[in-house]
GROMACS .gro file of C-alpha atoms in nm:
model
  292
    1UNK     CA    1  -2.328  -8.597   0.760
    2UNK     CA    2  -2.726  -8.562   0.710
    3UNK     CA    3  -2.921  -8.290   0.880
    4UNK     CA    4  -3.190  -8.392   1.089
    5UNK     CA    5  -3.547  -8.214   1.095
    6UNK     CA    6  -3.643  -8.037   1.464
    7UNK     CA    7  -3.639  -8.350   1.698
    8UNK     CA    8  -3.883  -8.318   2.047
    9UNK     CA    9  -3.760  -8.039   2.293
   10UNK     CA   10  -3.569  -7.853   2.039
   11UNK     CA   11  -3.607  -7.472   1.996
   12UNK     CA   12  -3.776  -7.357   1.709
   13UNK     CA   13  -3.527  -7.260   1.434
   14UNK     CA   14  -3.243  -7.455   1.480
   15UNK     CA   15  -3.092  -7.647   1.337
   16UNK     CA   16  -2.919  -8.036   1.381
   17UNK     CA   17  -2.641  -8.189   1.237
   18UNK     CA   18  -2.604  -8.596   1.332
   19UNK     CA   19  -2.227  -8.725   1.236
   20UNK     CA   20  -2.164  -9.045   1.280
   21UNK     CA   21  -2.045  -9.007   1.675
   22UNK     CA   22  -2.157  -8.657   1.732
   23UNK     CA   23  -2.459  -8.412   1.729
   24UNK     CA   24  -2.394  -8.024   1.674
   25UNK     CA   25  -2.678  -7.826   1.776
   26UNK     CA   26  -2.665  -7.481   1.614
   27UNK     CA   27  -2.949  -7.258   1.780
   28UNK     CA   28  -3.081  -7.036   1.499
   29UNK     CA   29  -3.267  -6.796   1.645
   30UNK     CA   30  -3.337  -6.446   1.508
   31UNK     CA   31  -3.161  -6.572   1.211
   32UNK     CA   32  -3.238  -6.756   0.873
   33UNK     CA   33  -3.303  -7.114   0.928
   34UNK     CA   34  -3.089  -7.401   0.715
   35UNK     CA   35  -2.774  -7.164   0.762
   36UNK     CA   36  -2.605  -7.226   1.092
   37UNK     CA   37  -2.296  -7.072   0.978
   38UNK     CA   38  -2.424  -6.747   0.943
   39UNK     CA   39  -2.514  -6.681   1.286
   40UNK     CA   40  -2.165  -6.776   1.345
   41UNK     CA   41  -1.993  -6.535   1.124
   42UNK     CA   42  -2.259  -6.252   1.238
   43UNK     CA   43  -2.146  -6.327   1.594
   44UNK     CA   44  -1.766  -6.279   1.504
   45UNK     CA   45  -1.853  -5.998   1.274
   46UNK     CA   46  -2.068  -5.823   1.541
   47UNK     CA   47  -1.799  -5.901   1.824
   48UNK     CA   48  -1.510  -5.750   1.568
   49UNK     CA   49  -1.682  -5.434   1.489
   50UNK     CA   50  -1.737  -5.358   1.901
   51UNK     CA   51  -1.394  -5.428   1.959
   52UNK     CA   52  -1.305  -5.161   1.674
   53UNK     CA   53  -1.519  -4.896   1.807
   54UNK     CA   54  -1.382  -5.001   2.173
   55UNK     CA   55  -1.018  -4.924   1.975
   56UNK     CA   56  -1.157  -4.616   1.868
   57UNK     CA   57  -1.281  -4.490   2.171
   58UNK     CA   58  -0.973  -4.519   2.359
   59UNK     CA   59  -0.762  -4.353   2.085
   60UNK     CA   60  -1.004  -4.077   2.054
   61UNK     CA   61  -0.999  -4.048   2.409
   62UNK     CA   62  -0.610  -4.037   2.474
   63UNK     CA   63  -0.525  -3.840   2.211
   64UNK     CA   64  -0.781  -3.574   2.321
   65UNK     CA   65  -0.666  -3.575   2.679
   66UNK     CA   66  -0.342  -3.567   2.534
   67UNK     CA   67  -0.497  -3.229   2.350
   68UNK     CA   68  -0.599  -3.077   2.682
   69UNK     CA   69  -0.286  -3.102   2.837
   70UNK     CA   70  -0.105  -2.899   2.595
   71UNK     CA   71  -0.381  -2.642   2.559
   72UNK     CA   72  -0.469  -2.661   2.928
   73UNK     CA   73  -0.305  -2.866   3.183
   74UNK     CA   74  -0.473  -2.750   3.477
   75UNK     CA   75  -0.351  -2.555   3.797
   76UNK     CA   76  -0.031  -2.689   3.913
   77UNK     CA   77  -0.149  -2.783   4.277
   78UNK     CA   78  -0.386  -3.050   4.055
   79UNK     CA   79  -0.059  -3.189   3.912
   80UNK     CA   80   0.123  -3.211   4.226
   81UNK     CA   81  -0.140  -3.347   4.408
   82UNK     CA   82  -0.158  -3.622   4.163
   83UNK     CA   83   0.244  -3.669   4.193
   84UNK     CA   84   0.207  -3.693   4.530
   85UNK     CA   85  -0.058  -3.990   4.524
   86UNK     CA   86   0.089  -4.172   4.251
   87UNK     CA   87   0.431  -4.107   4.341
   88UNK     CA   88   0.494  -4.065   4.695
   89UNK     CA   89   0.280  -4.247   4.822
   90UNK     CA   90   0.393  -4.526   4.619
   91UNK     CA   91   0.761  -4.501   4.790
   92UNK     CA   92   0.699  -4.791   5.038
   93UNK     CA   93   0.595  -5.027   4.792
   94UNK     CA   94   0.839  -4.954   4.578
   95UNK     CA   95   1.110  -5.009   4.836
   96UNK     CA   96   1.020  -5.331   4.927
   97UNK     CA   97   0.998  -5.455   4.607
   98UNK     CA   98   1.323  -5.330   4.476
   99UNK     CA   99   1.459  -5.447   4.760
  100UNK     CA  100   1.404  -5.760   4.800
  101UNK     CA  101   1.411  -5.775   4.380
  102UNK     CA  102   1.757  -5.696   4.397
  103UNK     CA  103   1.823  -5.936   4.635
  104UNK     CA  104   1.663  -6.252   4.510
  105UNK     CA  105   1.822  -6.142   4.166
  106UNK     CA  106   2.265  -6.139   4.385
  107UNK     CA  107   2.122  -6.465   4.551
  108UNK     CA  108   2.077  -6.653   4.229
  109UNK     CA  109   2.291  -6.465   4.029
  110UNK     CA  110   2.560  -6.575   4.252
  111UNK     CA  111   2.499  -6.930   4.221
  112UNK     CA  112   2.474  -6.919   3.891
  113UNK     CA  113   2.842  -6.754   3.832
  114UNK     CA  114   2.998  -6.979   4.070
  115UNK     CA  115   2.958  -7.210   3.841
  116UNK     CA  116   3.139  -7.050   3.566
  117UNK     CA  117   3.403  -6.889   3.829
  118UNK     CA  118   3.266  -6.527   3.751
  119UNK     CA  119   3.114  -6.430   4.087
  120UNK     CA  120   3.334  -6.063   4.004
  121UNK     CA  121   3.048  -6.026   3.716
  122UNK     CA  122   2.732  -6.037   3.991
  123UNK     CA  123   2.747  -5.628   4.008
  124UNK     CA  124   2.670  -5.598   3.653
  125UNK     CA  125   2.415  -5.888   3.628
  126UNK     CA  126   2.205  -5.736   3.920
  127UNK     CA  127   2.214  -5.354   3.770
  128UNK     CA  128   2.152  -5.461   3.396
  129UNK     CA  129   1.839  -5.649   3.493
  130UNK     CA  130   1.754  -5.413   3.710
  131UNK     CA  131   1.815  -5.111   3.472
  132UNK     CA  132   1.702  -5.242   3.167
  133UNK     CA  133   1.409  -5.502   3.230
  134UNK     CA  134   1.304  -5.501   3.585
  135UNK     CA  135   1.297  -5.184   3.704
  136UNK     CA  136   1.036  -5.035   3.490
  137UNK     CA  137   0.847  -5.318   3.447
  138UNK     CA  138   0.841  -5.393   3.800
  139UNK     CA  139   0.730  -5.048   3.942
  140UNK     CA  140   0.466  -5.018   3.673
  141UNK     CA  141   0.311  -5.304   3.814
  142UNK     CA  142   0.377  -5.187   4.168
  143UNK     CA  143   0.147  -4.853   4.070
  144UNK     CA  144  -0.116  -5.003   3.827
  145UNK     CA  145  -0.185  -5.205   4.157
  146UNK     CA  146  -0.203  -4.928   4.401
  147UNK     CA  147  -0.262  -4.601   4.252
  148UNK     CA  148  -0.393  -4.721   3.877
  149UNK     CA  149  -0.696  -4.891   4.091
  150UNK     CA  150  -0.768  -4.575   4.289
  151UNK     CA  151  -0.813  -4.339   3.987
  152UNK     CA  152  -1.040  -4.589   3.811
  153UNK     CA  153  -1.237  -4.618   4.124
  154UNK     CA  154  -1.251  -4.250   4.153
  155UNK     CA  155  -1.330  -4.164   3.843
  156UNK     CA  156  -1.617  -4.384   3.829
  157UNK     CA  157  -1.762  -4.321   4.128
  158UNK     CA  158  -1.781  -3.970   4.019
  159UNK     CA  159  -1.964  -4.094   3.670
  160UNK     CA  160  -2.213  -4.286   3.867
  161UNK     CA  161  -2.274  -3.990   4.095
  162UNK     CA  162  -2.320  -3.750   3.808
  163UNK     CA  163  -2.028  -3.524   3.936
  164UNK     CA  164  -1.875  -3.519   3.589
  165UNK     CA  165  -2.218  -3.494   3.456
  166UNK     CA  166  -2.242  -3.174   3.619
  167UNK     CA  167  -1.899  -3.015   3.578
  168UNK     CA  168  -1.996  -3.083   3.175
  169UNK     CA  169  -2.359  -2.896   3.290
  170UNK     CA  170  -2.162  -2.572   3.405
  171UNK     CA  171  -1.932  -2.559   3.062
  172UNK     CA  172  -1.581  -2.744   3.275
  173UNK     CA  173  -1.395  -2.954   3.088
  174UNK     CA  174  -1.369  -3.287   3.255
  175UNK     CA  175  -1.036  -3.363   3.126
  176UNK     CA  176  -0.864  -3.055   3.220
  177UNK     CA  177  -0.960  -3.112   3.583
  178UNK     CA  178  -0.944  -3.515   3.603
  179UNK     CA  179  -0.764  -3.645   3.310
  180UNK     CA  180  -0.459  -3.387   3.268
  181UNK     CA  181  -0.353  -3.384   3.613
  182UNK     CA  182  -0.345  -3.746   3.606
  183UNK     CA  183  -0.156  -3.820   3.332
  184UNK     CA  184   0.141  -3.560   3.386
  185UNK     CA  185   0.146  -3.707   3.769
  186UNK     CA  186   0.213  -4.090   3.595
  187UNK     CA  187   0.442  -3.940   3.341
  188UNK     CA  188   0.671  -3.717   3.594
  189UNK     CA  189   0.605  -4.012   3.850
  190UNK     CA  190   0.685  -4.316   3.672
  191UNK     CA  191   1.050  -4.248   3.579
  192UNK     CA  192   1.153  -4.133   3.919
  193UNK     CA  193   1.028  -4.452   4.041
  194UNK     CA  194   1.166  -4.644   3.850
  195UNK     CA  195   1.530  -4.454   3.942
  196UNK     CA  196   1.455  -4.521   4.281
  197UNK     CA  197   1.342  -4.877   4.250
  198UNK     CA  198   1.695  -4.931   4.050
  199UNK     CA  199   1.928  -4.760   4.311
  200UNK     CA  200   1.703  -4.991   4.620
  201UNK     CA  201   1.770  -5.261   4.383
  202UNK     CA  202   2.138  -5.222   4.358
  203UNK     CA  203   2.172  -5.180   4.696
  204UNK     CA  204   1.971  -5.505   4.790
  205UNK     CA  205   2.208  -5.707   4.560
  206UNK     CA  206   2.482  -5.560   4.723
  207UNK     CA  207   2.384  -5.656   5.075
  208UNK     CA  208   2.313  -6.002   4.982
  209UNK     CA  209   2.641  -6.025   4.732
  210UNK     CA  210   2.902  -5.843   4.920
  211UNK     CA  211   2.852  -5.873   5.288
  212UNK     CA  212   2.615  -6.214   5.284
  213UNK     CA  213   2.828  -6.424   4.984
  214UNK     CA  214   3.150  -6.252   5.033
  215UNK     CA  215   3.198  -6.093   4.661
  216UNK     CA  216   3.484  -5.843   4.687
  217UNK     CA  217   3.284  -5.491   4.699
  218UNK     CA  218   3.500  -5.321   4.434
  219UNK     CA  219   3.451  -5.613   4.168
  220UNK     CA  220   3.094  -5.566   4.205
  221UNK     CA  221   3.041  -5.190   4.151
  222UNK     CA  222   3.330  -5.180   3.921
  223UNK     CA  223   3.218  -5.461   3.697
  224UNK     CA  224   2.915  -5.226   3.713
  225UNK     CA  225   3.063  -4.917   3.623
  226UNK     CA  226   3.162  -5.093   3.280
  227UNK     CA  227   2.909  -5.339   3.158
  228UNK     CA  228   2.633  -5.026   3.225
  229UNK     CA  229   2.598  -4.753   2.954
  230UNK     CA  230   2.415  -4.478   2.873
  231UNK     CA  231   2.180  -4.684   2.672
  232UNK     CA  232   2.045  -4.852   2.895
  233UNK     CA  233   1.960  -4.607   3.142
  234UNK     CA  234   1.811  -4.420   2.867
  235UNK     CA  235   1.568  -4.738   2.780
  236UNK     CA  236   1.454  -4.764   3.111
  237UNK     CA  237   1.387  -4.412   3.120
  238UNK     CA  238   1.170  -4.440   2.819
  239UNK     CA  239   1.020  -4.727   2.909
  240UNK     CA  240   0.883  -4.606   3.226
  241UNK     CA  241   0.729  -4.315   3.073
  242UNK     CA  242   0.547  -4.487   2.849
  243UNK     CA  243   0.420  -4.742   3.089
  244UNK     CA  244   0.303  -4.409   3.293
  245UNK     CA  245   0.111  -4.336   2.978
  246UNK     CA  246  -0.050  -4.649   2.968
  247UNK     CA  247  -0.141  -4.655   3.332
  248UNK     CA  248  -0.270  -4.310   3.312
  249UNK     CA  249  -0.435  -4.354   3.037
  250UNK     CA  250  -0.629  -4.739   3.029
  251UNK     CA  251  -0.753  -4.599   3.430
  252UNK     CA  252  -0.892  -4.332   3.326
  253UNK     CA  253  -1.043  -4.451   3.023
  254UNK     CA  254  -1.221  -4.756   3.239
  255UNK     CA  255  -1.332  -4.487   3.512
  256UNK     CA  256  -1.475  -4.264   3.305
  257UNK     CA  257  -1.660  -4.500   3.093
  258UNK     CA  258  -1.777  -4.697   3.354
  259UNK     CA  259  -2.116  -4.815   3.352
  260UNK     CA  260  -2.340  -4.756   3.629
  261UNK     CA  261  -2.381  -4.877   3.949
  262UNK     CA  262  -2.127  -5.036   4.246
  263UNK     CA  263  -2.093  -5.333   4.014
  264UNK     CA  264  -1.988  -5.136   3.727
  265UNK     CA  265  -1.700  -4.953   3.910
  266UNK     CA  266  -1.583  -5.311   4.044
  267UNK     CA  267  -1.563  -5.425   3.701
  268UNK     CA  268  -1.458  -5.112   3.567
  269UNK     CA  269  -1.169  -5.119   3.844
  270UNK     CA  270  -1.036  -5.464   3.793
  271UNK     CA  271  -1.022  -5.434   3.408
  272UNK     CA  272  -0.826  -5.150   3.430
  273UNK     CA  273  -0.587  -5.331   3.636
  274UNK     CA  274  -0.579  -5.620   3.389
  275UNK     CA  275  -0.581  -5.458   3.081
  276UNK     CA  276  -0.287  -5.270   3.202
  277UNK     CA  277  -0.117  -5.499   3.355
  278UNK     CA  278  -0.064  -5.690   3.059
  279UNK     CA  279   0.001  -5.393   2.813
  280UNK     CA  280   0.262  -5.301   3.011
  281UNK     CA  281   0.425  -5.695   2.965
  282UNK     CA  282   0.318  -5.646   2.619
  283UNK     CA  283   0.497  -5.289   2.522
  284UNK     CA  284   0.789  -5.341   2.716
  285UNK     CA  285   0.860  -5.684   2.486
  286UNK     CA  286   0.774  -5.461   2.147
  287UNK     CA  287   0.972  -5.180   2.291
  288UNK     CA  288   1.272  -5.368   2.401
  289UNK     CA  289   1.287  -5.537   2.040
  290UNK     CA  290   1.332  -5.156   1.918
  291UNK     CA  291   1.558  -5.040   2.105
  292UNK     CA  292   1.851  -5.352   2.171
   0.00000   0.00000   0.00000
């Protein structure tokens, strides 16, 4: 390897490295010349330290909101406004995808025990899955998509429009009348949901098991009855209400740190939705780890 001085049509301060099949160009610019690593390592330093203070931010943020919702959680018709958008308005969605969860999940369940001559056990495969894994996971999803969008987009529409701006002007607390409500609706909504969604789904793998492929009715909820304990009910339970917090909390965080403009509430909106999305896959593996 040999390093080349500035050939013609190069930028000024970079540098050129010729191997002997390949050319790395490292541009050098607002840096010291002759050391292309460094503007490497100041890139991955720089881009550390803002994802840090972005970690920072969001901690400082939840556990404040957290704060104001012991010291003041707002007036209850906030709260149950909130538990009626995230929560019953969310009923439809949630039926149809329990439903037709449940019955996708007797439909190859049942061709899977066939094979092992255990189509009695299809009760308890649908309602574990269901109970344990599916459920919450599933109806987290179901909400980030349709309410956890809406409160991002709300939120920041009312940063760009300086209506926060000007509830902070006449001494109101933002989070007492945006945040708190919000996050008490996903944590009171969440698990109730997800109880719903599992019931639906039960149901939807007993329509497909019982009365479509025939499985004797009693095998399947008694098989049921046994294989499901209190433990797992009790894990889905907690892991819905922490995927409320998450939703709660990553949409409001993105709304009300939005930047400005239509374009910033678009990207605001679907980031929220991402980011969420995949804590939610990512929690419920480190939480079921911790609690099999």
């Amino acid at each position: 390897m040999r390093r080349e001085t500035l050939r013609s049509g190069s930028r000024p301060g970079a540098a050129v490295f010729t191997f002997a099949d390949v050319l790395l160009y490292f541009p050098m610019k607002n840096h010291h010349p002759g050391y292309p690593m460094l503007s490497i390592a100041r890139y991955l330093g720089a881009l550390t330290l803002s994802l840090l203070r972005e970690l920072g931010r969001m901690l400082l943020f939840i556990l404040y909101a957290l704060y104001m919702i012991v010291r003041a959680p707002g007036k209850p018709v906030h709260i149950l406004k909130q538990l009626s958008f995230i929560g019953a308005k969310s009923f439809f969605v949630i039926f149809l995808t329990a439903a037709f969860t449940g019955m996708v999940l007797a439909l190859q369940g049942y061709y899977t025990l066939t094979k092992f001559g255990s189509e009695g056990m299809l009760g308890s495969v649908v309602a574990l899955s269901l109970i344990r894994e599916l459920g919450p996971v599933l109806s987290a999803l179901m909400v980030t998509g349709r309410a956890g969008s809406a409160i991002t987009a709300e939120i920041g529409i009312m940063r760009i429009t300086e209506q926060i701006d000007a509830l902070e002007v006449m001494a109101l607390e933002p989070f007492k009348y945006l945040m708190s409500p919000r996050i008490l609706g996903a944590l009171i909504a969440l698990p109730l949901l997800c109880a719903i969604f599992d019931v639906i789904g039960i149901y939807g793998g007993y329509l497909v098991g019982v009365k479509l492929m025939g499985v004797n009715p009693g095998a399947y909820f008694h098989e049921m009855e046994k294989s499901v304990e209190w433990k797992d009910v009790y894990s889905g339970i907690l892991k819905s209400v922490s995927f409320g917090l998450i939703i709660s909390w990553i949409c409001c965080y993105k709304g009300y740190y939005t930047s400005r403009g239509a374009e910033g509430v678009s990207r605001s909106t679907t980031a929220a939705v991402v980011m969420s999305s995949v804590l939610i896959l990512v929690w419920d593996y480190f939480l079921t780890s911790v609690l099999l």
